[in-house]
Tab-separated table of C-alpha atoms and ligand atoms in Angstrom:
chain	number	residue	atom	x	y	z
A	1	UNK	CA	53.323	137.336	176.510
A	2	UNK	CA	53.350	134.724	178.891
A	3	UNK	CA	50.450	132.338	178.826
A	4	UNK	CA	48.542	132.065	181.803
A	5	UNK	CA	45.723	129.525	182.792
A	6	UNK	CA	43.459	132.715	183.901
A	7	UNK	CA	43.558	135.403	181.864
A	8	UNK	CA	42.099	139.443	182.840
A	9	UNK	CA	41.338	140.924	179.500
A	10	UNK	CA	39.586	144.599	179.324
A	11	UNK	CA	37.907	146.218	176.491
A	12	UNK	CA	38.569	149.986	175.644
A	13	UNK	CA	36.691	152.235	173.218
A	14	UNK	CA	34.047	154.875	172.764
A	15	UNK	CA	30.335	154.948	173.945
A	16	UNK	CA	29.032	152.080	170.616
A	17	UNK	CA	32.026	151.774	169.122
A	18	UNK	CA	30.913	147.708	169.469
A	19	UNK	CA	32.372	146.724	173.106
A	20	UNK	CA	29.478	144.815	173.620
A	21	UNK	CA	29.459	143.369	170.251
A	22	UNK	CA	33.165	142.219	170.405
A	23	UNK	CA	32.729	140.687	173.520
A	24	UNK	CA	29.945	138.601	173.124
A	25	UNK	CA	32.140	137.137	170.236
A	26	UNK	CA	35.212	136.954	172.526
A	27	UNK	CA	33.046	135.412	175.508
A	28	UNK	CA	31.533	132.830	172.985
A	29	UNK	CA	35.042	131.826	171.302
A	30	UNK	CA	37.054	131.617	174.098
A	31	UNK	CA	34.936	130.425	176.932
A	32	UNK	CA	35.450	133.333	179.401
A	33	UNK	CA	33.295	135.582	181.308
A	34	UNK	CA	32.188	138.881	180.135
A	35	UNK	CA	31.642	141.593	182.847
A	36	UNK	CA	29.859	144.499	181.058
A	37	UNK	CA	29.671	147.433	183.519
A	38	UNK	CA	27.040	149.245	181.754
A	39	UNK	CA	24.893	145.675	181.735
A	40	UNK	CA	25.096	145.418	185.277
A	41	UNK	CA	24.076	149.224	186.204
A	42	UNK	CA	21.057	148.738	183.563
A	43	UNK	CA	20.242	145.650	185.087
A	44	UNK	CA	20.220	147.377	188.894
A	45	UNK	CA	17.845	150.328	187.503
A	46	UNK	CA	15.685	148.027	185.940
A	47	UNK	CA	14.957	145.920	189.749
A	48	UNK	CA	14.928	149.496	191.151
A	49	UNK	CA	17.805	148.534	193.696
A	50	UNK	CA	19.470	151.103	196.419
A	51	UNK	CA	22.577	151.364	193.905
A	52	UNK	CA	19.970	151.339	190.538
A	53	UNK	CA	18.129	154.244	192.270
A	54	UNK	CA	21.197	156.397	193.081
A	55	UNK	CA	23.113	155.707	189.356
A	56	UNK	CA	19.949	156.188	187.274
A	57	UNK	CA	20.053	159.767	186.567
A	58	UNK	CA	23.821	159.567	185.855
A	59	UNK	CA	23.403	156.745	182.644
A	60	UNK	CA	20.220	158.556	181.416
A	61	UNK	CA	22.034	161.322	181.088
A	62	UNK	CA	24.894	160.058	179.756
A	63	UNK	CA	27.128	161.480	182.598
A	64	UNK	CA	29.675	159.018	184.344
A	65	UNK	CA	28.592	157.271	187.693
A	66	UNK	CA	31.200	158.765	190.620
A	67	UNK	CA	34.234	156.785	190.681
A	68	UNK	CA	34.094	155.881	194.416
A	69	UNK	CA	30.616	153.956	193.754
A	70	UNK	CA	32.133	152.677	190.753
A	71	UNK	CA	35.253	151.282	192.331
A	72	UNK	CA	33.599	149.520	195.560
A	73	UNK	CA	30.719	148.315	193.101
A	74	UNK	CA	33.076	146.631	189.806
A	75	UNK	CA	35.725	145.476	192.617
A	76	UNK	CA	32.908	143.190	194.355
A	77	UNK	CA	31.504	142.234	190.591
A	78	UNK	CA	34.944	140.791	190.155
A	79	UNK	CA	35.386	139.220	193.071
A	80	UNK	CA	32.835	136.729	192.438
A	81	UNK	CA	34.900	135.434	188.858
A	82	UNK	CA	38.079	135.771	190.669
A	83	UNK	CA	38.960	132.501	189.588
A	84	UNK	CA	37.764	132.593	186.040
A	85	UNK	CA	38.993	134.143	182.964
A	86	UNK	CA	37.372	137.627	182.352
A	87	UNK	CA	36.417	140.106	180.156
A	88	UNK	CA	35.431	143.948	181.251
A	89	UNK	CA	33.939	146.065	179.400
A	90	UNK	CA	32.973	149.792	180.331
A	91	UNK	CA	35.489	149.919	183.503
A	92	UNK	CA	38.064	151.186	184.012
A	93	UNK	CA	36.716	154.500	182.320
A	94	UNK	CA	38.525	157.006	184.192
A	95	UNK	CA	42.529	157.244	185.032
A	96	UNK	CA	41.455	156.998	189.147
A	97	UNK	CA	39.216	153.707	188.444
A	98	UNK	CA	42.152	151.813	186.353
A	99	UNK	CA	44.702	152.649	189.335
A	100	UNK	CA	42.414	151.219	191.647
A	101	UNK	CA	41.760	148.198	189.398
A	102	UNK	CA	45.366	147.809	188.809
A	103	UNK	CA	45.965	147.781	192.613
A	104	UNK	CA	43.543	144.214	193.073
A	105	UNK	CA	43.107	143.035	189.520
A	106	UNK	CA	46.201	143.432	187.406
A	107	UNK	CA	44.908	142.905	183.708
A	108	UNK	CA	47.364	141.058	181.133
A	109	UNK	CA	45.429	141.873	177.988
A	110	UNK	CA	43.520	145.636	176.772
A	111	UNK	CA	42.112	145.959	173.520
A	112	UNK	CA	41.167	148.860	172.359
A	113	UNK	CA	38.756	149.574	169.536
A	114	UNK	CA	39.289	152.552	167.198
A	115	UNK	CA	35.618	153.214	165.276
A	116	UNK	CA	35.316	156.541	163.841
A	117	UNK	CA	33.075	159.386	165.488
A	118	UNK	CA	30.433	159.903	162.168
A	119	UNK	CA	30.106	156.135	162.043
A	120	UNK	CA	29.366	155.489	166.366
A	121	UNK	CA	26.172	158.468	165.552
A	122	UNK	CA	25.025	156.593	162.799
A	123	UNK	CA	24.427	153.056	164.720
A	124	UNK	CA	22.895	154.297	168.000
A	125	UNK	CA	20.119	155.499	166.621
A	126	UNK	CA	19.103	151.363	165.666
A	127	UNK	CA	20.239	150.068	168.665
A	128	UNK	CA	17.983	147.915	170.739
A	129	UNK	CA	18.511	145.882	173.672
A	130	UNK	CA	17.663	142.609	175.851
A	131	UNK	CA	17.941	144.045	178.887
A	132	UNK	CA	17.914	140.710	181.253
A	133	UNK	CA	20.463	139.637	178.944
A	134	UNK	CA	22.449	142.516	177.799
A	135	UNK	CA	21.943	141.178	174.050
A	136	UNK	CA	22.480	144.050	171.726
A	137	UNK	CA	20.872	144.300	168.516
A	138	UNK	CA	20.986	146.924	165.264
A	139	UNK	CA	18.365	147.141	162.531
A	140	UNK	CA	20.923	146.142	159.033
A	141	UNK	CA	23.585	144.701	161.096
A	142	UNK	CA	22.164	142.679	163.415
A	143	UNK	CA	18.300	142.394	162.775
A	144	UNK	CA	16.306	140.768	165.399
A	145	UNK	CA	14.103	138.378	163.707
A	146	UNK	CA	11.367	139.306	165.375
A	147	UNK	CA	11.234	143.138	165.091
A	148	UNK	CA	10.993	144.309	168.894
A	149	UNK	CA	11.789	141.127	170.498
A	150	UNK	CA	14.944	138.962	171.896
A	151	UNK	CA	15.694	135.954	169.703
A	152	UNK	CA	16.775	133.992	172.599
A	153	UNK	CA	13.740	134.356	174.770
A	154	UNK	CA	11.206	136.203	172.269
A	155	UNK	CA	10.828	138.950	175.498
A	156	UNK	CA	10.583	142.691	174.111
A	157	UNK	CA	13.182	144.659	172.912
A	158	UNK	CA	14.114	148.516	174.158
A	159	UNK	CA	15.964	151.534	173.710
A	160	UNK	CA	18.191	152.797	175.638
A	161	UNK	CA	17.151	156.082	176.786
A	162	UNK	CA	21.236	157.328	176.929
A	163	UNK	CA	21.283	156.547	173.168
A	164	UNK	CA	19.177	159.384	172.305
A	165	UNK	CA	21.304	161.982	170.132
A	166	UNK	CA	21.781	164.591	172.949
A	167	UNK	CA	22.969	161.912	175.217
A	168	UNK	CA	25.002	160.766	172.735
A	169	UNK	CA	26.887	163.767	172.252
A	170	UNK	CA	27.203	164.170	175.735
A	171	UNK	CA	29.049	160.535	176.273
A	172	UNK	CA	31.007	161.116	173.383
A	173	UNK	CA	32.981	164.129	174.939
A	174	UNK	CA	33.110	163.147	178.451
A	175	UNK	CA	34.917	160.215	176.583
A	176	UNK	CA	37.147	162.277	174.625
A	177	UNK	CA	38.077	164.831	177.819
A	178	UNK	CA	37.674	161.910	180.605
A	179	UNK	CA	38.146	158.092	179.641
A	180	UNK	CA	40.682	158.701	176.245
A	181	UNK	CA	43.596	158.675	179.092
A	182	UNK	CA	42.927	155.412	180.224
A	183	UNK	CA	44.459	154.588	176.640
A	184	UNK	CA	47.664	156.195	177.765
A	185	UNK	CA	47.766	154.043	181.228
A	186	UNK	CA	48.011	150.938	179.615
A	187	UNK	CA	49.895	151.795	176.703
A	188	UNK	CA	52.459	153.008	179.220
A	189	UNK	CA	52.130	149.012	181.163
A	190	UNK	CA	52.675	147.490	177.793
A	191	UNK	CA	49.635	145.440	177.205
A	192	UNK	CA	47.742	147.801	174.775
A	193	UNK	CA	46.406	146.668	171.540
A	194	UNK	CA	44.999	149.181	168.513
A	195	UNK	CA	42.044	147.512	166.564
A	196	UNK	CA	40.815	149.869	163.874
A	197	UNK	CA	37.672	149.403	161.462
A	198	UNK	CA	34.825	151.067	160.480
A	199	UNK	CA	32.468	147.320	161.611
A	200	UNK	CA	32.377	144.941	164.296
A	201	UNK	CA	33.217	142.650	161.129
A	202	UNK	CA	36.061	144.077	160.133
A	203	UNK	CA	37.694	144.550	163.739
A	204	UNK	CA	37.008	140.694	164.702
A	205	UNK	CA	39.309	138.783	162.100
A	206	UNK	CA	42.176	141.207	163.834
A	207	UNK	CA	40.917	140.283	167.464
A	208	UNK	CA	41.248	136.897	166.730
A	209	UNK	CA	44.407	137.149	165.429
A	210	UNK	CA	45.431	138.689	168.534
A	211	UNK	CA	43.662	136.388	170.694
A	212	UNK	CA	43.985	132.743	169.332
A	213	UNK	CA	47.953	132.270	169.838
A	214	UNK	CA	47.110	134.163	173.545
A	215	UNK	CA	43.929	131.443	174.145
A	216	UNK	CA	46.310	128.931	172.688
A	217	UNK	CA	43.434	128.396	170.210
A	218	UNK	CA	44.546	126.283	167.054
B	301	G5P	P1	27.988	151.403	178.805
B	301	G5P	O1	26.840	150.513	178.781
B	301	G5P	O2	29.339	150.850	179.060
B	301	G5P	P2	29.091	152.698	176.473
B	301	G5P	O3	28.680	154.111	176.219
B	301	G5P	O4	30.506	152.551	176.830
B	301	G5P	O5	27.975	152.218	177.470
B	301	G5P	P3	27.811	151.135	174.678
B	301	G5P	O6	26.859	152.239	174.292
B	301	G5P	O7	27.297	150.002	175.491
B	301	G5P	O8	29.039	151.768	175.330
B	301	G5P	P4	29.345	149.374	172.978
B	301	G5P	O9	29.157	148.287	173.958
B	301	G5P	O10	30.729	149.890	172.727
B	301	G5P	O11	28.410	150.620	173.312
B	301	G5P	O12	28.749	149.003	171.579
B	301	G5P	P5	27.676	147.878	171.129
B	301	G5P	O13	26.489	147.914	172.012
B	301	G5P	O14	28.374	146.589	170.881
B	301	G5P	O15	27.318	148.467	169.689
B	301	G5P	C1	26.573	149.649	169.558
B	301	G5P	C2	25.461	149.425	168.550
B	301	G5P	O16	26.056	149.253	167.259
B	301	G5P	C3	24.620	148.140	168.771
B	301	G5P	O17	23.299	148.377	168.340
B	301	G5P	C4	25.288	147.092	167.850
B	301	G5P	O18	24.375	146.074	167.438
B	301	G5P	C5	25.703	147.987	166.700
B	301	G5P	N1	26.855	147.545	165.947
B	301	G5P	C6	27.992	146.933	166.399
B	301	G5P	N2	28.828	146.731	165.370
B	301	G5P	C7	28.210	147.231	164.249
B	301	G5P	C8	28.567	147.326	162.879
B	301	G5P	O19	29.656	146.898	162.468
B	301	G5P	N3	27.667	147.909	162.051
B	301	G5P	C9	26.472	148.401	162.473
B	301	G5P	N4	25.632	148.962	161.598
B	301	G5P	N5	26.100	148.323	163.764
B	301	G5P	C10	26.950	147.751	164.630
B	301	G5P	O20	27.772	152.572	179.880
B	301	G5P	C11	26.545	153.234	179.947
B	301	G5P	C12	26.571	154.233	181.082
B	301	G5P	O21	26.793	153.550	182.332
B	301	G5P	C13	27.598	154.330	183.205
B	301	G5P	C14	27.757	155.694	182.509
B	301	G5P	O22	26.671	156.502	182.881
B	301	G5P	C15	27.659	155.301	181.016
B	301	G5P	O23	27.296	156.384	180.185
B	301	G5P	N6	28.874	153.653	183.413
B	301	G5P	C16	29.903	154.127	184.112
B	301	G5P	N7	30.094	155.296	184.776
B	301	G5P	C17	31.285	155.487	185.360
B	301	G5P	N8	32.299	154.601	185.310
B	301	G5P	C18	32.146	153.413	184.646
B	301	G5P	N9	33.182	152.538	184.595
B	301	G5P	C19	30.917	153.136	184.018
B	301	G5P	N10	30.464	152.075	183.303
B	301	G5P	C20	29.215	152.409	182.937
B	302	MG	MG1	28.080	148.117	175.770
């Protein structure tokens, strides 16, 4: 691949399959931004805005916000780090949303995360979040210190009501029936990369083997 002094990386996988996870690590390592799409809906429910108000009932229950909203909303998000390196994460998540993405953001770099089914059911149920922040934490993986509360900023801790086992179900087969394509449009562009693993720990040693010689990262 050719280097390039901006680079437009996305970050494919199921609902907690460790997106969020990965990317903080990527964001920290390589000194880019991370635009999480599910961070910034959360974080427009939680000030009760005109676009948290009419997306709410879509992420609590786990169903997809309507790719028209989605489109005008992520292609304004990246407008304002058009001149930065990026990372997404949650869009594109349907076959419509990476054509129009492709159309005013061509990405050079996907990575795709391969976590088995039985393990993503097993995690959500510890999740808890800094919502402000985004800052995801797991009770045996990633323990706050503080049980309940954000090491950064000591604020409390919550779950997130799509994470409920129901829901969970739910976002796991609109993902299988709905997003898994999105795989197959970038595999077809060339710029698709498999990372496999049962952890976040085991997946990272193979993202930064990917990523280093593409960061130019000694
Ligand atoms: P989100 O927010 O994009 P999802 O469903 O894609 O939601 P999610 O749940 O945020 O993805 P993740 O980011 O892939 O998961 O995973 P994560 O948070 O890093 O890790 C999951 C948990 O496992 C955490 O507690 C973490 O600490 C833990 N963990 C990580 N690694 C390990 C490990 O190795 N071991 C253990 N034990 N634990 C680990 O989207 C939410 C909703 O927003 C809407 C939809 O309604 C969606 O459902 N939305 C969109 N709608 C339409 N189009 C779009 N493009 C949309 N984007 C968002
Ligand atoms: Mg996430």
């Amino acid at each position: 691949m050719t280097v390039q002094k901006i680079l437009k990386a996305l970050i494919l996988g199921a609902p907690a399959s460790g997106k969020g996870t990965i990317s903080s690590r990527i964001v920290k390592r390589y000194n880019i931004e991370h635009v999480s799409s599910g961070d910034k809906l959360r974080d427009h429910i939680q000030k009760q805005t005109e676009l948290g108000k009419e997306v709410k009932s879509y992420l609590s229950q786990g169903k997809l916000v309507p790719d028209d909203v989605m489109i005008k909303f992520m292609v304004s998000e990246l407008k304002k780090v058009q001149d930065k390196s990026w990372l997404l994460d949650g869009f594109p998540r349907t076959v419509a949303q990476a054509q129009a993405i492709w159309k005013v953001e061509p990405v050079n770099i996907v990575l795709n995360l391969n976590v088995p089914f039985e393990v993503i059911i097993d995690r959500v149920k510890n999740r808890w979040v800094h919502l402000p922040s985004g800052r995801v934490y797991n009770i045996g993986f990633n323990t706050p210190k503080v049980m309940g509360k954000d090491d950064v900023t000591g604020e409390n801790l919550t779950q997130r009501p799509d994470d409920k086992p129901e829901v969970v179900q739910k976002r796991l087969e609109i993902y299988e029936s709905i997003t898994r394509p999105v795989i197959d449009f970038y595999k077809e562009k060339g710029i698709l990369t498999h990372f496999e693993g049962r952890t976040s720990d085991e997946i990272w040693p193979k993202v930064i083997a990917h990523l280093d010689p593409i960061f130019e990262k000694k």
